[in-house]
PDB file of C-alpha atoms in Angstrom:
ATOM      1  CA  ARG A   1     157.993 133.298-105.162  1.00  0.00           C
ATOM      2  CA  HIS A   2     159.066 132.431-101.611  1.00  0.00           C
ATOM      3  CA  THR A   3     156.902 133.850 -98.846  1.00  0.00           C
ATOM      4  CA  THR A   4     158.163 131.832 -95.861  1.00  0.00           C
ATOM      5  CA  ARG A   5     161.353 130.075 -94.770  1.00  0.00           C
ATOM      6  CA  PHE A   6     163.829 131.956 -96.950  1.00  0.00           C
ATOM      7  CA  VAL A   7     166.802 134.231 -96.403  1.00  0.00           C
ATOM      8  CA  VAL A   8     168.100 137.195 -98.410  1.00  0.00           C
ATOM      9  CA  ILE A   9     171.884 137.179 -98.751  1.00  0.00           C
ATOM     10  CA  GLY A  10     173.839 140.112-100.167  1.00  0.00           C
ATOM     11  CA  ASN A  11     176.090 139.630-103.179  1.00  0.00           C
ATOM     12  CA  HIS A  12     178.898 141.250-101.179  1.00  0.00           C
ATOM     13  CA  LEU A  13     178.978 138.006 -99.189  1.00  0.00           C
ATOM     14  CA  THR A  14     178.208 135.415-101.855  1.00  0.00           C
ATOM     15  CA  GLN A  15     180.756 136.911-104.261  1.00  0.00           C
ATOM     16  CA  HIS A  16     183.386 137.993-101.728  1.00  0.00           C
ATOM     17  CA  PRO A  17     186.772 137.591-103.442  1.00  0.00           C
ATOM     18  CA  GLU A  18     188.723 136.776-100.272  1.00  0.00           C
ATOM     19  CA  LEU A  19     186.398 134.254 -98.600  1.00  0.00           C
ATOM     20  CA  SER A  20     186.577 130.517 -99.192  1.00  0.00           C
ATOM     21  CA  LEU A  21     183.572 128.602-100.435  1.00  0.00           C
ATOM     22  CA  VAL A  22     183.302 126.934 -97.014  1.00  0.00           C
ATOM     23  CA  ALA A  23     183.174 130.340 -95.280  1.00  0.00           C
ATOM     24  CA  ILE A  24     180.567 131.701 -97.702  1.00  0.00           C
ATOM     25  CA  GLY A  25     178.396 128.603 -97.362  1.00  0.00           C
ATOM     26  CA  LEU A  26     178.703 128.614 -93.593  1.00  0.00           C
ATOM     27  CA  ALA A  27     177.766 132.309 -93.428  1.00  0.00           C
ATOM     28  CA  CYS A  28     174.684 131.659 -95.565  1.00  0.00           C
ATOM     29  CA  HIS A  29     173.699 128.751 -93.317  1.00  0.00           C
ATOM     30  CA  ILE A  30     174.182 130.789 -90.127  1.00  0.00           C
ATOM     31  CA  GLN A  31     172.140 133.696 -91.524  1.00  0.00           C
ATOM     32  CA  SER A  32     169.296 131.289 -92.318  1.00  0.00           C
ATOM     33  CA  LEU A  33     169.016 130.091 -88.708  1.00  0.00           C
ATOM     34  CA  PRO A  34     166.598 131.498 -86.126  1.00  0.00           C
ATOM     35  CA  THR A  35     168.077 133.832 -83.522  1.00  0.00           C
ATOM     36  CA  GLY A  36     169.462 131.863 -80.600  1.00  0.00           C
ATOM     37  CA  THR A  37     170.359 128.731 -82.572  1.00  0.00           C
ATOM     38  CA  PRO A  38     173.754 127.394 -81.424  1.00  0.00           C
ATOM     39  CA  VAL A  39     176.476 128.133 -83.990  1.00  0.00           C
ATOM     40  CA  ASP A  40     179.478 126.877 -82.069  1.00  0.00           C
ATOM     41  CA  ILE A  41     182.087 124.684 -83.743  1.00  0.00           C
ATOM     42  CA  LYS A  42     180.806 121.501 -82.100  1.00  0.00           C
ATOM     43  CA  SER A  43     177.188 122.083 -83.197  1.00  0.00           C
ATOM     44  CA  LEU A  44     178.197 123.017 -86.738  1.00  0.00           C
ATOM     45  CA  ALA A  45     180.564 120.032 -87.014  1.00  0.00           C
ATOM     46  CA  ALA A  46     177.695 117.749 -85.980  1.00  0.00           C
ATOM     47  CA  ARG A  47     175.588 119.219 -88.800  1.00  0.00           C
ATOM     48  CA  PHE A  48     178.187 119.324 -91.606  1.00  0.00           C
ATOM     49  CA  LYS A  49     180.749 116.816 -92.822  1.00  0.00           C
ATOM     50  CA  GLU A  50     183.587 119.366 -93.126  1.00  0.00           C
ATOM     51  CA  GLY A  51     184.727 118.744 -89.562  1.00  0.00           C
ATOM     52  CA  ALA A  52     185.730 120.986 -86.685  1.00  0.00           C
ATOM     53  CA  THR A  53     189.016 122.248 -88.161  1.00  0.00           C
ATOM     54  CA  ARG A  54     187.534 123.453 -91.447  1.00  0.00           C
ATOM     55  CA  ILE A  55     184.539 124.961 -89.663  1.00  0.00           C
ATOM     56  CA  SER A  56     186.824 126.726 -87.194  1.00  0.00           C
ATOM     57  CA  ASP A  57     188.889 128.112 -90.083  1.00  0.00           C
ATOM     58  CA  ALA A  58     185.737 129.301 -91.882  1.00  0.00           C
ATOM     59  CA  LEU A  59     184.412 131.028 -88.748  1.00  0.00           C
ATOM     60  CA  ARG A  60     187.781 132.746 -88.336  1.00  0.00           C
ATOM     61  CA  GLU A  61     187.620 133.942 -91.969  1.00  0.00           C
ATOM     62  CA  LEU A  62     184.147 135.359 -91.414  1.00  0.00           C
ATOM     63  CA  GLU A  63     185.308 137.075 -88.243  1.00  0.00           C
ATOM     64  CA  THR A  64     188.357 138.552 -89.981  1.00  0.00           C
ATOM     65  CA  HIS A  65     186.194 139.998 -92.761  1.00  0.00           C
ATOM     66  CA  GLY A  66     183.550 141.389 -90.403  1.00  0.00           C
ATOM     67  CA  TYR A  67     180.702 138.953 -91.074  1.00  0.00           C
ATOM     68  CA  LEU A  68     180.913 137.415 -87.615  1.00  0.00           C
ATOM     69  CA  ARG A  69     181.662 138.683 -84.114  1.00  0.00           C
ATOM     70  CA  ARG A  70     182.585 136.376 -81.260  1.00  0.00           C
ATOM     71  CA  GLU A  71     182.729 137.599 -77.685  1.00  0.00           C
ATOM     72  CA  ARG A  72     183.834 135.645 -74.618  1.00  0.00           C
ATOM     73  CA  ILE A  73     181.438 136.194 -71.711  1.00  0.00           C
ATOM     74  CA  ARG A  74     181.555 134.945 -68.133  1.00  0.00           C
ATOM     75  CA  THR A  75     178.151 133.753 -66.907  1.00  0.00           C
ATOM     76  CA  PRO A  76     176.902 134.511 -63.375  1.00  0.00           C
ATOM     77  CA  THR A  77     177.965 130.966 -62.432  1.00  0.00           C
ATOM     78  CA  GLY A  78     181.525 131.629 -63.613  1.00  0.00           C
ATOM     79  CA  HIS A  79     181.464 129.629 -66.854  1.00  0.00           C
ATOM     80  CA  LEU A  80     182.981 131.153 -69.982  1.00  0.00           C
ATOM     81  CA  ILE A  81     180.784 131.090 -73.069  1.00  0.00           C
ATOM     82  CA  THR A  82     181.208 132.521 -76.546  1.00  0.00           C
ATOM     83  CA  ARG A  83     178.448 134.757 -77.896  1.00  0.00           C
ATOM     84  CA  THR A  84     178.457 134.696 -81.695  1.00  0.00           C
ATOM     85  CA  THR A  85     176.781 137.414 -83.753  1.00  0.00           C
ATOM     86  CA  SER A  86     176.299 137.057 -87.506  1.00  0.00           C
ATOM     87  CA  CYS A  87     176.386 140.334 -89.432  1.00  0.00           C
ATOM     88  CA  ASN A  88     174.333 140.834 -92.605  1.00  0.00           C
ATOM     89  CA  GLN A  89     176.637 143.693 -93.543  1.00  0.00           C
ATOM     90  CA  PRO A  90     180.334 143.326 -92.798  1.00  0.00           C
ATOM     91  CA  HIS A  91     181.570 145.295 -89.806  1.00  0.00           C
ATOM     92  CA  HIS A  92     185.239 146.068 -89.613  1.00  0.00           C
ATOM     93  CA  ARG A  93     186.882 144.797 -86.478  1.00  0.00           C
ATOM     94  CA  ARG A  94     187.993 147.542 -84.171  1.00  0.00           C
ATOM     95  CA  GLU A  95     191.701 147.594 -83.610  1.00  0.00           C
ATOM     96  CA  ALA A  96     192.918 148.048 -80.067  1.00  0.00           C
ATOM     97  CA  ALA A  97     193.456 151.705 -79.310  1.00  0.00           C
ATOM     98  CA  THR A  98     197.081 152.716 -79.269  1.00  0.00           C
ATOM     99  CA  PRO A  99     197.960 154.275 -75.913  1.00  0.00           C
ATOM    100  CA  PRO A 100     199.293 157.837 -76.134  1.00  0.00           C
ATOM    101  CA  ASP A 101     203.057 158.309 -75.772  1.00  0.00           C
TER     102      ASP A 101
END
C-alpha cells in the first residue's frame, strides 16, 4: 500500500472516451506534480519525447474538456505569463456571455 509519493486519479479522467492517450497521460503526470511546478509546453517537451506540437494539442484537449485552465496574466513588470491550473474534477469552460439585444 502506498503511503507517500502517489496520486489518486479519477476513472472519469483515465477512461474519458473523448481524450487521447497522450492527453490522459499528460493529465496524470501534471496531477502528480507538486504545486508550482512549471507545466508549460517547453518544460513538458523537455521532459517527454512527444514534442511540443503533441503536448500543445494534448493541453488543448484537456482545456476543452475542463481538466485544465490556462489564464494569461500580465506581471507587474509588464511580461505576459500563462497560469495553468489542473482540475481533479472537470470544470466546464464558461462561454462568453451573450450581450442583450
